[in-house]
PDB file of C-alpha atoms in Angstrom:
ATOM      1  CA  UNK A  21      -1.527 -16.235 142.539  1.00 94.00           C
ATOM      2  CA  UNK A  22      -1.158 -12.150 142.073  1.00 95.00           C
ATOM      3  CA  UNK A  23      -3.494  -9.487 143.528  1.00 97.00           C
ATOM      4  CA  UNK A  24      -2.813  -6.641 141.264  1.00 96.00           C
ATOM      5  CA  UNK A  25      -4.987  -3.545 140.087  1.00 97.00           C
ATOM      6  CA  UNK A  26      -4.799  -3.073 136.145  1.00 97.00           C
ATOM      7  CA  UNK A  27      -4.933   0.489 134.341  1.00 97.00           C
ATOM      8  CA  UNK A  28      -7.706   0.445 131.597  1.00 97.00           C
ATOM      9  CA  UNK A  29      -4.674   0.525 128.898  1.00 97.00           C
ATOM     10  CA  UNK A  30      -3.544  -2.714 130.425  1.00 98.00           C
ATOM     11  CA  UNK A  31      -6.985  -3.973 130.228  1.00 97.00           C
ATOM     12  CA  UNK A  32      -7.342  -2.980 126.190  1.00 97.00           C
ATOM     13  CA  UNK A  33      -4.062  -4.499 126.033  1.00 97.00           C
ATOM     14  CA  UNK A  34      -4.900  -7.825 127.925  1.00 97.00           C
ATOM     15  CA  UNK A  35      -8.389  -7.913 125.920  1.00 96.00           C
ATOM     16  CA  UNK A  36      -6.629  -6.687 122.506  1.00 95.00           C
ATOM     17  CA  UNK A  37      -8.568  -9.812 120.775  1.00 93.00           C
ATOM     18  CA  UNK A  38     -12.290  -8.460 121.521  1.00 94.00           C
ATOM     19  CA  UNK A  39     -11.144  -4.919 120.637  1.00 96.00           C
ATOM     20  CA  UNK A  40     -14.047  -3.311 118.056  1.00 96.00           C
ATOM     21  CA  UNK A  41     -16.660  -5.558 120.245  1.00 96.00           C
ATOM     22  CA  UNK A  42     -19.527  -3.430 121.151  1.00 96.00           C
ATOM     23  CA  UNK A  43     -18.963  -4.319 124.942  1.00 95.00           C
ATOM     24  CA  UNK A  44     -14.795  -3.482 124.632  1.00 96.00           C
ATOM     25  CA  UNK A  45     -15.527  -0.215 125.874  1.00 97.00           C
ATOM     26  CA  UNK A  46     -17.489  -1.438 129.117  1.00 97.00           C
ATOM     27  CA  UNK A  47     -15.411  -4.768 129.547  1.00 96.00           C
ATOM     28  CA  UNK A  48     -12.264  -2.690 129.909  1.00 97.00           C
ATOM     29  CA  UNK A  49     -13.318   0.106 132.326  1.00 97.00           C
ATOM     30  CA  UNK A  50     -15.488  -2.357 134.508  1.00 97.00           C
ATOM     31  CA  UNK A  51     -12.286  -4.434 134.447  1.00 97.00           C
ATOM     32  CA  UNK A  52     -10.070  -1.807 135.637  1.00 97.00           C
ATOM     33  CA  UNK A  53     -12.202  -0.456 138.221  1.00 97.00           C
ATOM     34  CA  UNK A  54     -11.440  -2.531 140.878  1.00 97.00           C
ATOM     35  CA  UNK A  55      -8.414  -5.395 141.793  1.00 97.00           C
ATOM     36  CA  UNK A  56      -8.620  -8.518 140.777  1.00 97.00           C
ATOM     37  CA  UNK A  57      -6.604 -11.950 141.754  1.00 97.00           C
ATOM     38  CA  UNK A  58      -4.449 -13.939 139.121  1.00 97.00           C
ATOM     39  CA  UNK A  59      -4.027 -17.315 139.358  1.00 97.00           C
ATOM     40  CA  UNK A  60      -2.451 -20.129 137.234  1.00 95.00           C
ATOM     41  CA  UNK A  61      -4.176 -23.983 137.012  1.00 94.00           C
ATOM     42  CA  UNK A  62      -1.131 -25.997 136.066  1.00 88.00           C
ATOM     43  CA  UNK A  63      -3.047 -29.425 135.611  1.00 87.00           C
ATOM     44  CA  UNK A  64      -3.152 -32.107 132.622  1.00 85.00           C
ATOM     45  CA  UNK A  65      -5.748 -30.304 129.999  1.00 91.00           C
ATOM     46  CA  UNK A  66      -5.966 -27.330 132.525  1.00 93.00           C
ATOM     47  CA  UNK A  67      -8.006 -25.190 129.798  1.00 96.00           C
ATOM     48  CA  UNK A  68     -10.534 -27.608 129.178  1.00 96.00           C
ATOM     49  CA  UNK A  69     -11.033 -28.101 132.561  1.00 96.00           C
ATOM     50  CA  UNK A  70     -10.932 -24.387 133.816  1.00 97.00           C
ATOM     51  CA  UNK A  71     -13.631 -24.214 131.111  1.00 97.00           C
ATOM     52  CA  UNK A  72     -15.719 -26.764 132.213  1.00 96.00           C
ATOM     53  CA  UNK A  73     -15.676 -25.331 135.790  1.00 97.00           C
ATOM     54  CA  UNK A  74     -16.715 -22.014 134.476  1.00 97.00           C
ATOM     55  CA  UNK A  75     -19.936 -22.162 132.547  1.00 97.00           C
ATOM     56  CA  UNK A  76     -21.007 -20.487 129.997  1.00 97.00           C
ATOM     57  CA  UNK A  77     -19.588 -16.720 129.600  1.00 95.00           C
ATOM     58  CA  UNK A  78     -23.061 -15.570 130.340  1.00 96.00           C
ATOM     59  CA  UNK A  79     -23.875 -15.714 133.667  1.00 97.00           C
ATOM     60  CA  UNK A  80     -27.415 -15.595 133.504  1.00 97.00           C
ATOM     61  CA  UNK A  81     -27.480 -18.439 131.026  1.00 97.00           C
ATOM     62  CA  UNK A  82     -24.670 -20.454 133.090  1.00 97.00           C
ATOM     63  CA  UNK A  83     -27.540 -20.167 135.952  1.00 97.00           C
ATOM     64  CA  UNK A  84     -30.221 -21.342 133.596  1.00 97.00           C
ATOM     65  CA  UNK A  85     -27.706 -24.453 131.645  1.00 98.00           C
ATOM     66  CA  UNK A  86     -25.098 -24.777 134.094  1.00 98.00           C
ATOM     67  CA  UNK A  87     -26.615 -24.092 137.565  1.00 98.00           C
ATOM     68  CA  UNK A  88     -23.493 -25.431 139.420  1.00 97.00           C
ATOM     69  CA  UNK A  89     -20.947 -23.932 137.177  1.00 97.00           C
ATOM     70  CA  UNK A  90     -18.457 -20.681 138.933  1.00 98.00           C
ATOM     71  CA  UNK A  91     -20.388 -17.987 136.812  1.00 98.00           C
ATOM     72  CA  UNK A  92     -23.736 -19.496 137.494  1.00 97.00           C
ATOM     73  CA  UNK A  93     -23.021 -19.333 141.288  1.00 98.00           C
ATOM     74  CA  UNK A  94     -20.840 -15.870 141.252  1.00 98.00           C
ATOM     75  CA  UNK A  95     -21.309 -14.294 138.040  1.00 97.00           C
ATOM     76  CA  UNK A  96     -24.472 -11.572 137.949  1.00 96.00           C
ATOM     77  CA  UNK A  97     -24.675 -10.931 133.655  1.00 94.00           C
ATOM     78  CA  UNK A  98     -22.318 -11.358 130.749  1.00 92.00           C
ATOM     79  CA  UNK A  99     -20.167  -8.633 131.463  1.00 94.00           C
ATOM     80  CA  UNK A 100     -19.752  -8.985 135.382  1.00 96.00           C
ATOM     81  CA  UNK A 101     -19.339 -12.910 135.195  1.00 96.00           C
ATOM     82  CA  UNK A 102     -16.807 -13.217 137.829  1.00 96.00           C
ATOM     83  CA  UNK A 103     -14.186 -15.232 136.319  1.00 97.00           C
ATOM     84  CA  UNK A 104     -12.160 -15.615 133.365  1.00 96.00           C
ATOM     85  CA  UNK A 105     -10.690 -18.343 131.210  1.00 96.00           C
ATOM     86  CA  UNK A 106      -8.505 -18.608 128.754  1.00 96.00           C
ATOM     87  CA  UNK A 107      -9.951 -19.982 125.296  1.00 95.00           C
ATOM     88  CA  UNK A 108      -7.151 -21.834 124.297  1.00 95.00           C
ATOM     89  CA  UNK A 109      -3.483 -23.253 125.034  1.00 93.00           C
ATOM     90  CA  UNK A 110      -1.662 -20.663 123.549  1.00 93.00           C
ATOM     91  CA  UNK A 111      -4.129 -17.944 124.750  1.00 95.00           C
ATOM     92  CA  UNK A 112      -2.966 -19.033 128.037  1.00 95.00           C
ATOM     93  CA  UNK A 113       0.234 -18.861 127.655  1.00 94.00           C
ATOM     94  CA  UNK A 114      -0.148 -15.133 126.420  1.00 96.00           C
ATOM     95  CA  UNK A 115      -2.331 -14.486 129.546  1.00 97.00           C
ATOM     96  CA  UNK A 116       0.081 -15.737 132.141  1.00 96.00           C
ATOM     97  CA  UNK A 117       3.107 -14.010 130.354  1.00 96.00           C
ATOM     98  CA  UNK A 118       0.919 -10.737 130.803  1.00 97.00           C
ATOM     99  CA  UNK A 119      -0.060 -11.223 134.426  1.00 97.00           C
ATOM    100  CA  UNK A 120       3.340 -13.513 135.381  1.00 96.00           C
ATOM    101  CA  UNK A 121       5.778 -11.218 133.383  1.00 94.00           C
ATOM    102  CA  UNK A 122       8.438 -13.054 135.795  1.00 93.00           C
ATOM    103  CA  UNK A 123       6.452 -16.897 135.432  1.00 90.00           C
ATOM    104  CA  UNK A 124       8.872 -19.417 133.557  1.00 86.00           C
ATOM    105  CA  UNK A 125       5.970 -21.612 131.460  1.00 86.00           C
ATOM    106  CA  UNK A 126       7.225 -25.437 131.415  1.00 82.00           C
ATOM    107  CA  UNK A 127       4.879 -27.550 130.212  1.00 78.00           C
ATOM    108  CA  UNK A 128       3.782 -30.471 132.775  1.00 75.00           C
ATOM    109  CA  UNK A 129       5.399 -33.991 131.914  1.00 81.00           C
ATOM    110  CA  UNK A 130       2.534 -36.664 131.155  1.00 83.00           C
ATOM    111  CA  UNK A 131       3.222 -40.012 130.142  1.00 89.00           C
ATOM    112  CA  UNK A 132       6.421 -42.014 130.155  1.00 93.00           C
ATOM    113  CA  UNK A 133       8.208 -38.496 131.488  1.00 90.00           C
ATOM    114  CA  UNK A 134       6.179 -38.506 134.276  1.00 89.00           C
ATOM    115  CA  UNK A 135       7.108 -42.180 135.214  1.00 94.00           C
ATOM    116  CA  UNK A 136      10.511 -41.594 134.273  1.00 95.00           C
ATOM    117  CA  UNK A 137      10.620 -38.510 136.814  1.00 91.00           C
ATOM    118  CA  UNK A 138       8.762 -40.391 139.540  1.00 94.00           C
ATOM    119  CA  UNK A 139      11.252 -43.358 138.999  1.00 96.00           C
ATOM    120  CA  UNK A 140      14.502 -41.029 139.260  1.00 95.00           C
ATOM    121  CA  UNK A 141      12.970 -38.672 141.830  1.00 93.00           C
ATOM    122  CA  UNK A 142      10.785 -39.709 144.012  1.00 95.00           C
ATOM    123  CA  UNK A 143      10.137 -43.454 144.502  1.00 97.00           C
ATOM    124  CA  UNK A 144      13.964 -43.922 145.772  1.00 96.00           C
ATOM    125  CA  UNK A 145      12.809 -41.374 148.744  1.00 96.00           C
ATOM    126  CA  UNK A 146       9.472 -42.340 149.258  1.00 97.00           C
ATOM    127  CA  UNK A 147      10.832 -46.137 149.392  1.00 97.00           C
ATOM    128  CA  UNK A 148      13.132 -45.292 151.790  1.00 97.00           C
ATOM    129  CA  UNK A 149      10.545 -43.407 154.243  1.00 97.00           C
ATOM    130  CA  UNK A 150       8.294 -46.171 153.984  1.00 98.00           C
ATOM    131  CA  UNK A 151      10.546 -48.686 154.772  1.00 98.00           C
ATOM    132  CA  UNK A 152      11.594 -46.558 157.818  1.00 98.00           C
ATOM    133  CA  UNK A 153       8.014 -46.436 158.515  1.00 97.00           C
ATOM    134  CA  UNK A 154       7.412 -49.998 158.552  1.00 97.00           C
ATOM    135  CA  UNK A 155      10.402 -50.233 160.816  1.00 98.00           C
ATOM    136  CA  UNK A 156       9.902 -47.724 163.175  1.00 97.00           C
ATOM    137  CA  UNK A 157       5.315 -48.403 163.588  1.00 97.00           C
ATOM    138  CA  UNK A 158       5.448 -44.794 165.092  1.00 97.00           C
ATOM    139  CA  UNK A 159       1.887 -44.054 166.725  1.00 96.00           C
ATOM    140  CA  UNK A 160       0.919 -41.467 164.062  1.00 97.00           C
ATOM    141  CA  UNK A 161       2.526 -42.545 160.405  1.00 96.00           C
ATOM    142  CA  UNK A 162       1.364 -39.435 158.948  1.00 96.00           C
ATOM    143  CA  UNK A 163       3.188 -37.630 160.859  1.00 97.00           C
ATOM    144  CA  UNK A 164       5.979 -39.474 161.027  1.00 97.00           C
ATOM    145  CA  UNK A 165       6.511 -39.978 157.227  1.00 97.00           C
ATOM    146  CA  UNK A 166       6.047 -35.733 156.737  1.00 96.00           C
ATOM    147  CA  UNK A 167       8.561 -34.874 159.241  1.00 96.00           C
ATOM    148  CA  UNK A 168      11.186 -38.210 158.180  1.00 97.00           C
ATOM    149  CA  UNK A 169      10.389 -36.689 154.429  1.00 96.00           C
ATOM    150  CA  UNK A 170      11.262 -33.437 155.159  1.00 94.00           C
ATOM    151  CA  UNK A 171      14.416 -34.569 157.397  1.00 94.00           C
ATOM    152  CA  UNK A 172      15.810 -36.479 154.205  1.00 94.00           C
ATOM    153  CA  UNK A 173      14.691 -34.507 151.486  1.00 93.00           C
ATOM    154  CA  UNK A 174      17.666 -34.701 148.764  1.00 90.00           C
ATOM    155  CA  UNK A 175      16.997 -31.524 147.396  1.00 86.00           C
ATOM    156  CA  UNK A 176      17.029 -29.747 150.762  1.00 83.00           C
ATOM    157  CA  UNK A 177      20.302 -27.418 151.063  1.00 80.00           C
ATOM    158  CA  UNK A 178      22.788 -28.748 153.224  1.00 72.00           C
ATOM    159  CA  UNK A 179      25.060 -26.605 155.563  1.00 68.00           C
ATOM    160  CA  UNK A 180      28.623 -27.979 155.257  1.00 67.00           C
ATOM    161  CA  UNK A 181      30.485 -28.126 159.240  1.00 64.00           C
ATOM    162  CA  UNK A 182      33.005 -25.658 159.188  1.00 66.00           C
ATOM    163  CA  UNK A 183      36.201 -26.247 161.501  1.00 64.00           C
ATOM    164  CA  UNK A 184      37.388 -23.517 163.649  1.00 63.00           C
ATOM    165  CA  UNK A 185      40.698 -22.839 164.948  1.00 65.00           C
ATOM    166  CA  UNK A 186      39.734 -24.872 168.730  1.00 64.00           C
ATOM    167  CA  UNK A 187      38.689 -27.757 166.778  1.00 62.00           C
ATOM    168  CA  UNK A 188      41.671 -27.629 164.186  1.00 59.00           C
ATOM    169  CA  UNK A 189      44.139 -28.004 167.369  1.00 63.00           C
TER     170      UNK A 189
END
């Protein structure tokens, strides 16, 4: 998520692919006339979905076709319609290079790389909590597993004792 305030070349830059539109002109100074927040889905089929969310580009019709959709509910025409979404996978990838110059794009593991990750990663830990759950029936488990989660995270850094000179003698 970035708050950030673009210039109208940045805008004519970000939009380069509508450029000779009719509306360029109006898309690009109503988009640089204010801030705007930046955000990245990172989900399995996070385009489609963002697009589903969103409605129709045209706000008025989203209200009319899509009455529940983000534009329909925040969006006031086709030009002020409150959100954007990429079109496509590599579209996105473009956008959040723009907006995230500093954003490292992995893609999201699906499949047998998720269950090999979950295997190698997490179940060992989460295993191990539980079974320290089940041990320890603490009044609030929730709680309990969080804080015993945190406490043995294997990825958390780990500050090495250092012996000083009193100890050493």
């Amino acid at each position: 998520k970035r708050k950030l305030q673009l210039s109208p070349e940045q805008c004519s830059n970000f939009y380069a692919d509508q450029y000779g539109k009719v509306f360029f002109p109006n898309l690009t100074a109503y988009m640089s006339s204010g801030p705007l927040v930046a955000m990245v889905l990172a989900r399995h089929c996070a385009v489609s979905y963002w697009k589903e969310l969103l409605g129709p580009s045209n706000s008025i019709r989203a209200q009319r076709t899509h009455p529940h959709s983000l534009r329909a509910i925040y969006g006031t025409d086709e030009l002020r319609n409150a959100l954007h979404g990429s079109l496509s996978i590599s579209t996105a990838e473009r956008e959040i290079r723009f907006m995230f110059p500093e954003a490292i794009l992995e893609p999201i593991p699906g499949g047998q790389r998720a269950r090999d990750y979950l295997n190698l990663y997490i179940k060992p830990t989460l295993l191990a909590g539980l079974t320290a759950l089940c041990k320890e029936k603490p009044a609030d488990p929730m709680i309990w597993l969080a804080d015993w989660l945190i406490e043995h995270n294997p990825n958390k850094p780990r500050l090495q004792h250092r012996i000083t000179e009193e100890e050493h003698q």
